[in-house]
Structures are given as structure tokens and as C-alpha cells.
XYZ file of C-alpha atoms in Angstrom:
482
model
C 10.974 1.014 -38.277
C 7.658 0.085 -36.371
C 6.943 2.139 -33.436
C 6.920 0.416 -29.948
C 3.700 0.069 -28.198
C 3.927 2.261 -24.960
C 2.109 2.344 -21.744
C 2.804 5.630 -19.812
C 2.584 5.189 -15.935
C 2.244 8.336 -13.407
C 2.863 7.013 -9.895
C 2.495 9.363 -6.755
C 5.380 11.189 -5.381
C 7.316 9.008 -2.607
C 9.088 5.897 -2.708
C 6.498 3.617 -1.220
C 3.856 4.428 -4.071
C 6.540 3.791 -6.956
C 7.087 -0.078 -6.035
C 3.618 -1.417 -6.968
C 4.069 0.487 -10.566
C 7.337 -1.006 -11.177
C 6.264 -4.641 -10.059
C 3.280 -4.397 -12.062
C 5.152 -3.288 -15.087
C 7.568 -6.079 -14.843
C 5.002 -8.684 -14.409
C 2.855 -7.178 -17.506
C 5.817 -7.163 -19.804
C 7.085 -10.742 -18.832
C 3.548 -12.127 -19.508
C 2.504 -10.148 -22.540
C 5.679 -9.576 -24.687
C 5.334 -12.787 -26.639
C 2.062 -12.431 -28.669
C 3.155 -10.266 -31.776
C 3.008 -6.941 -30.110
C 5.947 -5.491 -27.970
C 5.107 -3.363 -25.134
C 7.376 -0.623 -23.656
C 6.625 1.107 -20.307
C 7.845 4.722 -19.515
C 7.318 5.814 -15.996
C 6.733 9.478 -15.710
C 7.755 10.497 -11.893
C 6.114 13.622 -10.367
C 8.731 14.908 -7.778
C 8.820 17.581 -5.032
C 12.514 18.288 -4.463
C 15.211 15.742 -5.360
C 14.431 12.048 -5.671
C 15.556 9.843 -2.854
C 18.361 7.349 -3.191
C 16.087 4.499 -2.849
C 13.777 5.962 -5.701
C 16.825 6.482 -7.898
C 18.022 2.925 -7.138
C 14.810 1.393 -8.041
C 14.660 3.206 -11.362
C 18.034 2.607 -12.285
C 17.564 -1.209 -11.979
C 14.635 -1.244 -14.637
C 14.850 -3.839 -17.390
C 15.631 -2.882 -21.122
C 11.832 -2.598 -21.925
C 11.032 0.125 -19.251
C 12.277 3.747 -18.645
C 11.712 6.650 -16.618
C 11.655 10.324 -16.729
C 11.670 12.666 -13.627
C 8.978 15.414 -14.283
C 10.404 19.018 -13.223
C 10.400 19.383 -9.277
C 7.503 21.367 -7.911
C 8.860 23.607 -5.231
C 6.292 23.990 -2.605
C 7.819 27.006 -0.716
C 7.088 29.064 -3.997
C 3.408 28.601 -3.345
C 0.893 30.347 -0.895
C -0.105 28.176 1.847
C 0.757 24.699 0.510
C -0.795 21.687 2.191
C 0.972 19.900 4.966
C -0.988 16.795 4.749
C 0.183 14.178 2.428
C -2.915 13.760 0.333
C -3.824 17.188 -0.977
C 0.079 17.538 -1.071
C 0.568 14.597 -3.479
C -2.531 15.770 -5.354
C -1.248 19.319 -5.743
C 2.215 18.078 -7.019
C 0.415 16.188 -9.763
C -1.780 18.998 -10.759
C 1.030 21.390 -10.967
C 3.027 18.714 -13.074
C 0.338 18.430 -15.802
C 2.027 20.951 -18.216
C 5.142 19.140 -18.005
C 3.256 15.534 -18.180
C 1.890 16.889 -21.330
C 5.173 17.590 -23.004
C 6.221 14.208 -21.704
C 3.250 12.407 -23.507
C 3.710 14.507 -26.674
C 7.327 13.409 -26.902
C 6.247 9.758 -26.366
C 3.615 9.765 -29.161
C 6.065 11.014 -31.652
C 8.179 8.031 -30.930
C 5.889 5.361 -29.948
C 2.335 4.138 -30.366
C 0.965 5.335 -26.922
C -2.052 3.252 -25.834
C -2.607 3.812 -22.155
C -2.163 6.064 -19.406
C -1.848 4.282 -15.605
C -1.908 6.699 -12.972
C -1.943 6.169 -8.971
C -5.167 6.849 -7.084
C -3.976 10.145 -5.918
C -2.579 11.020 -9.347
C -5.628 10.601 -10.886
C -5.863 14.215 -12.208
C -3.323 13.045 -14.700
C -5.924 11.003 -16.610
C -7.449 14.383 -17.610
C -4.710 13.938 -20.292
C -5.891 10.501 -21.586
C -8.904 11.940 -23.322
C -6.747 14.388 -25.128
C -4.188 11.660 -26.092
C -7.296 9.373 -27.259
C -5.613 6.680 -24.942
C -7.000 4.330 -22.294
C -7.227 6.036 -18.929
C -6.351 3.393 -16.098
C -5.823 3.402 -12.173
C -3.497 1.059 -10.698
C -5.352 0.701 -7.343
C -2.701 -0.394 -5.029
C -5.172 -1.290 -2.172
C -7.598 -4.114 -2.296
C -11.089 -4.514 -3.458
C -12.738 -3.785 -0.293
C -11.125 -0.334 -0.051
C -12.043 0.053 -3.754
C -15.717 -0.644 -3.022
C -15.755 2.158 -0.479
C -13.969 4.565 -2.602
C -16.635 4.013 -5.366
C -19.276 4.203 -2.633
C -18.026 7.396 -0.921
C -19.494 10.228 -3.269
C -23.041 8.577 -2.526
C -22.088 8.057 1.216
C -21.201 11.813 1.369
C -24.436 12.812 -0.189
C -26.252 10.983 2.216
C -24.318 13.114 5.013
C -25.437 16.322 3.518
C -27.955 16.802 6.376
C -25.450 16.892 9.185
C -25.219 19.954 10.822
C -22.089 19.233 12.567
C -19.627 18.903 9.432
C -19.183 15.099 10.365
C -19.242 12.181 8.291
C -22.037 9.825 9.076
C -23.360 8.807 12.386
C -20.403 7.747 14.620
C -22.440 5.360 16.684
C -23.553 3.083 13.614
C -21.677 0.438 11.746
C -21.529 1.084 7.930
C -22.347 -1.555 5.446
C -20.584 -0.503 2.116
C -22.420 -1.874 -0.805
C -20.571 -4.901 -2.232
C -18.394 -5.282 0.713
C -18.463 -8.782 2.705
C -18.046 -7.227 6.041
C -19.199 -4.053 7.697
C -17.182 -1.475 9.481
C -17.485 0.897 12.387
C -16.945 4.346 11.274
C -13.725 4.564 13.089
C -12.446 1.681 10.866
C -13.051 3.649 7.483
C -10.385 5.681 5.741
C -9.143 8.417 8.246
C -9.462 10.909 5.315
C -13.371 11.005 5.978
C -12.709 11.971 9.775
C -11.423 15.328 8.752
C -14.295 18.055 8.738
C -16.029 17.877 5.187
C -15.217 21.568 4.612
C -11.361 20.419 4.922
C -8.992 20.284 2.203
C -8.212 16.721 3.168
C -11.646 15.592 3.051
C -12.511 17.474 -0.126
C -9.488 15.940 -2.069
C -10.416 12.515 -1.311
C -13.758 13.028 -2.434
C -12.555 14.374 -5.361
C -10.474 11.490 -6.423
C -13.337 9.191 -5.609
C -15.618 10.890 -7.760
C -13.046 10.984 -10.586
C -12.418 7.071 -10.135
C -15.753 6.047 -11.605
C -14.951 7.605 -14.904
C -11.727 5.773 -15.557
C -11.609 2.963 -18.234
C -9.759 0.637 -16.117
C -8.885 -0.143 -12.402
C -6.256 -2.387 -12.342
C -6.348 -4.085 -8.789
C -3.777 -5.585 -6.506
C -6.012 -8.384 -5.346
C -7.149 -11.801 -6.531
C -10.354 -13.789 -6.840
C -9.657 -16.325 -3.736
C -8.817 -13.363 -1.653
C -11.692 -10.845 -2.246
C -13.850 -12.669 -4.883
C -17.371 -11.598 -3.794
C -16.474 -7.982 -3.506
C -14.626 -8.160 -6.897
C -17.678 -9.547 -8.401
C -19.887 -7.199 -6.776
C -17.810 -4.549 -8.458
C -17.938 -5.804 -11.745
C -21.788 -6.528 -11.782
C -22.112 -2.533 -11.309
C -22.899 -0.763 -14.492
C -21.766 2.104 -13.553
C -18.205 1.078 -12.454
C -15.040 1.122 -14.249
C -13.788 -2.240 -15.691
C -11.897 -3.808 -12.838
C -8.703 -6.196 -13.702
C -7.722 -8.226 -10.421
C -4.111 -9.177 -11.301
C -2.663 -9.624 -7.894
C -0.794 -10.233 -5.826
C 1.926 -7.802 -6.944
C 4.792 -7.662 -4.682
C 8.483 -7.466 -4.882
C 10.532 -10.456 -5.421
C 13.565 -9.232 -3.576
C 14.553 -6.116 -1.783
C 16.613 -3.678 -3.753
C 18.463 -2.035 -1.145
C 21.779 -3.925 0.443
C 21.783 -1.968 3.631
C 21.102 -4.385 6.526
C 20.292 -7.162 4.460
C 23.121 -9.331 5.424
C 23.198 -8.494 9.058
C 19.291 -9.657 9.222
C 19.621 -12.653 7.234
C 22.409 -14.054 9.136
C 20.792 -13.371 12.349
C 17.455 -15.185 11.063
C 19.590 -17.902 10.326
C 20.506 -18.632 13.800
C 17.042 -18.556 15.009
C 14.522 -21.716 15.367
C 11.882 -21.959 12.734
C 8.714 -19.704 12.754
C 10.144 -18.309 16.037
C 10.807 -14.768 15.177
C 8.192 -11.714 15.165
C 9.039 -9.285 12.551
C 7.722 -5.507 13.117
C 7.486 -2.990 10.818
C 5.177 -0.146 9.739
C 5.714 0.049 5.993
C 8.048 2.608 4.042
C 6.320 5.644 5.514
C 4.406 4.872 8.690
C 5.632 6.251 12.029
C 4.305 5.849 15.558
C 4.127 7.932 18.614
C 7.207 7.815 21.159
C 4.668 6.499 23.771
C 3.650 3.539 21.394
C 7.165 3.037 20.550
C 7.877 2.721 24.283
C 4.945 0.021 24.936
C 5.906 -2.166 22.023
C 9.430 -2.319 23.208
C 8.447 -3.208 26.835
C 5.948 -5.547 25.322
C 8.357 -7.189 23.238
C 10.840 -7.647 26.144
C 8.017 -9.044 28.552
C 6.784 -11.510 25.914
C 10.153 -13.360 25.927
C 9.789 -14.116 21.943
C 12.403 -13.442 19.425
C 11.845 -10.274 17.349
C 13.379 -8.340 14.320
C 12.111 -4.606 14.476
C 12.675 -2.192 11.913
C 12.608 1.273 13.860
C 12.569 4.650 12.717
C 12.432 8.030 14.756
C 8.786 8.553 16.286
C 6.284 11.114 15.406
C 2.835 12.167 16.201
C 2.024 12.016 12.501
C 1.545 8.493 11.570
C 2.280 9.261 7.949
C 5.065 11.367 8.443
C 7.363 9.134 6.293
C 5.681 9.998 3.205
C 6.750 13.518 1.769
C 7.257 15.062 5.246
C 10.732 15.815 5.999
C 11.825 14.069 9.128
C 14.894 14.854 11.574
C 17.815 12.550 10.613
C 17.785 11.240 14.475
C 19.277 7.840 15.444
C 15.979 5.961 15.968
C 17.907 3.781 18.631
C 17.868 6.750 20.785
C 14.177 6.690 21.356
C 14.285 3.101 22.872
C 13.814 2.532 26.592
C 17.001 2.808 28.567
C 18.958 -0.397 28.607
C 16.544 -2.163 26.146
C 19.195 -3.153 23.518
C 21.325 -4.724 26.186
C 18.468 -6.550 28.092
C 17.360 -7.951 24.739
C 20.518 -8.701 23.079
C 19.888 -12.435 22.869
C 16.323 -11.997 22.181
C 16.072 -9.636 19.427
C 17.334 -7.412 16.588
C 16.561 -3.626 15.982
C 17.677 -2.222 12.705
C 17.203 1.464 11.785
C 14.987 2.768 9.107
C 14.997 0.068 6.978
C 15.257 -3.783 6.486
C 14.917 -6.389 3.690
C 11.172 -7.319 4.048
C 10.869 -9.648 1.458
C 13.597 -11.756 2.422
C 12.792 -11.652 6.076
C 9.181 -12.664 5.474
C 10.458 -15.474 3.013
C 12.779 -16.806 5.918
C 11.686 -19.747 7.627
C 12.619 -18.423 11.013
C 9.778 -15.735 10.404
C 6.908 -16.954 12.653
C 4.557 -13.558 12.533
C 4.385 -9.988 11.144
C 3.356 -7.037 13.563
C 2.169 -4.758 10.921
C 0.545 -1.398 10.105
C -1.666 -3.568 7.308
C -0.555 -1.556 4.472
C -1.832 -3.611 1.563
C 1.687 -4.056 0.008
C 2.869 -5.357 3.219
C -0.195 -7.603 3.802
C 0.076 -9.110 0.387
C 3.884 -9.960 0.947
C 3.002 -11.666 4.299
C 0.165 -13.540 3.032
C 2.026 -14.730 -0.237
C 4.786 -16.030 2.185
C 2.383 -17.497 4.573
C 3.233 -15.279 7.472
C 0.405 -14.386 9.725
C -0.329 -10.788 10.735
C -0.673 -8.941 14.184
C -2.617 -5.758 12.961
C -1.780 -2.417 14.378
C -3.235 -0.017 11.728
C -2.103 3.589 11.375
C -3.658 5.456 8.827
C -5.422 5.587 5.225
C -7.422 2.551 4.704
C -5.413 0.282 6.881
C -8.274 -0.188 9.694
C -10.382 -1.301 6.821
C -7.657 -3.806 5.886
C -7.285 -4.964 9.406
C -11.127 -5.699 9.820
C -10.998 -7.576 6.692
C -7.840 -9.557 7.386
C -9.092 -10.090 11.138
C -12.969 -10.850 10.710
C -13.409 -12.005 7.184
C -10.283 -13.877 6.035
C -8.934 -14.922 9.431
C -5.157 -14.288 8.413
C -4.445 -11.721 11.258
C -5.060 -11.072 15.080
C -5.661 -7.747 16.556
C -5.538 -6.541 20.069
C -8.891 -7.008 21.450
C -11.483 -4.209 21.737
C -10.547 -2.275 24.947
C -6.806 -3.189 24.729
C -5.838 0.596 24.076
C -5.757 3.021 26.694
C -7.746 6.282 26.539
C -5.125 7.893 24.354
C -5.589 5.192 21.707
C -2.120 3.727 22.800
C -1.913 -0.218 22.857
C -0.181 -0.923 26.174
C 2.775 -3.424 26.775
C 0.304 -5.874 28.357
C -1.787 -6.178 25.655
C 1.289 -6.191 23.140
C 2.196 -9.143 25.157
C -1.149 -10.635 24.954
C -1.527 -10.758 21.270
C 2.016 -11.836 20.884
C 1.240 -14.748 22.760
C -1.866 -15.446 21.006
C -0.207 -15.543 17.594
C 2.908 -17.447 18.535
C 1.741 -20.014 21.130
C -2.199 -20.647 21.246
C -4.214 -23.008 19.292
C -5.769 -19.392 17.801
C -2.500 -18.580 16.390
C -2.010 -22.106 14.664
C -5.422 -21.606 12.942
C -4.452 -18.403 11.690
C -1.125 -19.810 10.489
C -3.047 -22.361 8.439
C -5.598 -20.081 7.032
C -2.639 -17.775 5.690
C -0.730 -20.776 4.276
C -3.941 -21.646 2.418
C -4.167 -18.129 1.008
C -0.761 -18.231 0.000
C -1.191 -21.369 -2.088
C -4.417 -19.877 -3.977
C -2.153 -16.629 -4.477
C 0.319 -18.626 -6.658
C -2.468 -20.519 -8.343
C -3.716 -17.149 -9.304
C -0.801 -15.913 -11.041
C 0.271 -19.094 -12.522
C -0.714 -19.750 -16.423
C -4.481 -19.799 -16.662
C -5.030 -18.714 -13.242
C -7.489 -15.800 -12.263
C -5.112 -12.906 -12.374
C -3.196 -14.372 -15.171
C -6.182 -14.385 -17.325
C -7.115 -10.973 -16.062
C -3.756 -9.697 -17.085
C -4.202 -11.379 -20.517
C -7.690 -9.549 -21.009
C -6.137 -6.117 -19.998
C -3.223 -6.977 -22.643
C -5.833 -7.805 -25.585
C -7.476 -4.357 -24.798
C -4.185 -2.651 -25.339
C -3.097 -4.659 -28.239
C -6.347 -3.792 -29.794
C -5.791 -0.216 -29.258
C -2.345 -0.210 -30.735
C -3.709 -1.177 -34.039
C -7.013 0.644 -34.036
């Protein structure tokens, strides 16, 4: 019996990092299993502790030409001084999983024709095994081309900072022009990992993965030419850069979890068209208690309808990823009497809501978002303009791109935050009214609809993303018969 042609994938630990891998695999298999070579995808999942119920639900719903294996769990309490920040922590989990990953790949090669290993950016250490097995090394870069451009440039920018005596990255007073990017950035808007001391574990971990990125065979990019064509083109012209394959947008087509879905959809059905502001900070983003209060008061004062996905506050903005948080009722952190006063105005749901269905609903008029790339792609493809309130990682870069270049988002104006970086209730009201009521908001909505149309064209037959995916499949087909 002829062996299946297999693609192995290694996401990062964490529910939010798994979704782009599953959605990419579904798109790839649907698109490419009718050309004489039948691909199969196996997802090899590094773990720390027991997988979450949402992770298990996603994996149990995979189609028949996909399967998964949980790699043996890495127990952090057995290690001396395990990292607390999610980035070095995820990187360490993957490194410690390499022996079990090697065994899994050996098993796959005995049963299939293994042609490629696709890793997450922060699982890039797994690609050390790609050369050992003589297969393509690929990174599924779940952010955009602008962020990729910075990641590829970062090792050189780090070298330029070697003369800094204060252990800081670059001159904080000057804008940074990243080679290949169509927009300049303030240092404060670059990925927050660079703001750690250069001697820190976090900074070194990010620098390590950026150095490794230039050595991979293919970077699979969740973007498309009409969104970031100039930046994609500039990367592709670089002789030292990996082959870049823009196949986006990759988004979920429906929310898998049924919790709160019926309640949210029923509530939206009773609201006027384009009248609801949706608020969510991704699968792991959190805000401080003070910022939560300011948003709550701002929503109430704005008078606009809202649907808010609320999780318990934290001073660590990425606390939903890998860090165990208290099982508190998030509603207890709202200002006293808020739910009663806004009963006819808004709906607050704890922890999770069906984001795809909410963004696709005709009553949703705007999205107050942390500007995580996956959420932004979902908002753009559904034609929903964004209020940008970035929290961590590359989200400030994304916010700059969306507001300054692509014009699909509004952001609280400079000086809108207080001395502690909190966006105040008055400024929350102001930006809500700008996007929901003003001519400026209408222009942002129009531009978002234009990019939504362009996104659908990109993934249709013979669209730019369709053709990029075909090119990738051809590389993997030729490997299977080599």
C-alpha cells in the first residue's frame, strides 16, 4: 500500500496558538488533495500539564485527513528556576520536548512519506530535526508581513545597539525605520520583548528565534498581497531571507465552543444594524483592574450598545497564556451597579464568546481589540472596523499599521492615556463616538469593507493567496517523489 504524504506541525503550547495551525491545515488539504498526491497532516502538540478542554475540543473535531499526538507533558516544577514569562517558557517547553518529538517523527517516517515540518515562531527549535529527517523546515508565522520584517531585521538592529552602555535597545527618542516596512515606528510600538534588558532571558529568547528564522526553508504567512504587498515584496527580494508564502487570511469559519453562543447571537438579533461595539482582548490578553473600570465607565457614558467578553483582570497583559490565573468570576470586578445600569445597553459575557459569529453578524458595528493578528484578520474579512487598544507582543506594531497605513482602525489619540498608561473613560467615550458616529468612522468602515473584498479575492481560485498555496504544495509534492 502506498504511503501517505505527511506534513508534521508543531504549534506552541496554548489554545490560541493552535487555531492558526488547524485552520491552515484545513485550507491546505481542501485546496491540494485533488492533484494526484494525497496529503495528511499530523499535529504534534507540546504540552505543559493537562491540555485545556478547548484544545481537546478543537483537536477532536479534526477531519479524517488530520490527526494529532500530545507530546509528553513537561513539568516545570521539576526544573530549577523555570521562566515565568510566556516566551522563554514556551521555548523551553519545546526544547525539552525534542526527544519525544524525534520519536514521533521517526514513527511517522515508518508509516508515511514525511516531507515537511511546520513550526510556530516560538517552536522554531523543533526545526533542528528537519535537517535530520531531510524534510522541509517551515514556520507558520501567524502574524503579518510587517512583524515578520521586523523579526528578520532584529538581529542586525541588535548589533547596532552593541555600543549602548545602558543595556537598552536603540535610542528611545527616535523613530525606527525597519527595512522593507511601509511605515515607521516609535520604539515604544515595537514588540515588547525588545524592551526587556538585553541581558534578560526574554530578550535573548526573542533574539535567538529571530536569528533562526532566516535559516528556515519557507515562512508561511497569514497575510495577503492587497494588505501588505509592498512589505511582502521587499522580503521576497532579499537574497538572505527565506521563501515567503503569503496564503492569508487564515481565520476560523465558525467558533467551536458552544458556551454563550446562543445567548450572544440571540442578543445581537435584537439590536439595530451596525450598532454594537464588540470588546475582546483575544484568547489570552488581560487588562488591569483600573483599565477595566475605565472601559466600563466609558462604555456606559458613550450610550452605545456593546457586547463585552470579560475575563478577570491582571497586571500581566498576557496572563491568559500558560500562566495559571484564578478562577474568579470576572463580573465581580465590574464597577458597582454597572450591570444594572447598562442592562438595556449592553451584554457582558464571562471569559469566552463566539467571536466569528459576532463579527459576522449585521448588528456588529466595530471591534475594540488588542490587535492580535488573528483577531484583526477576522475583523477585516468581516468588514468590521477596529478600535485599537494593543497590549503586548507585536500588537502595537499592528495597531500602527492598521491606523496609519491601512486606515482600518482608530486609536485613542496621543496623550489620551494617563501617566500610568491607562486610557481614561473620557477617552474611551471619545474614540467610541469617533468610530460609531463620525465621518472619520464612516471612512474607516469603507476602507475595511474594501479590504474585506480584497481578502475574499485573494483566497479564491487563481487569487494571490490561492496561487501561493499552490506553489507551496508543489514544493512538497516534488519532495515526496524525490
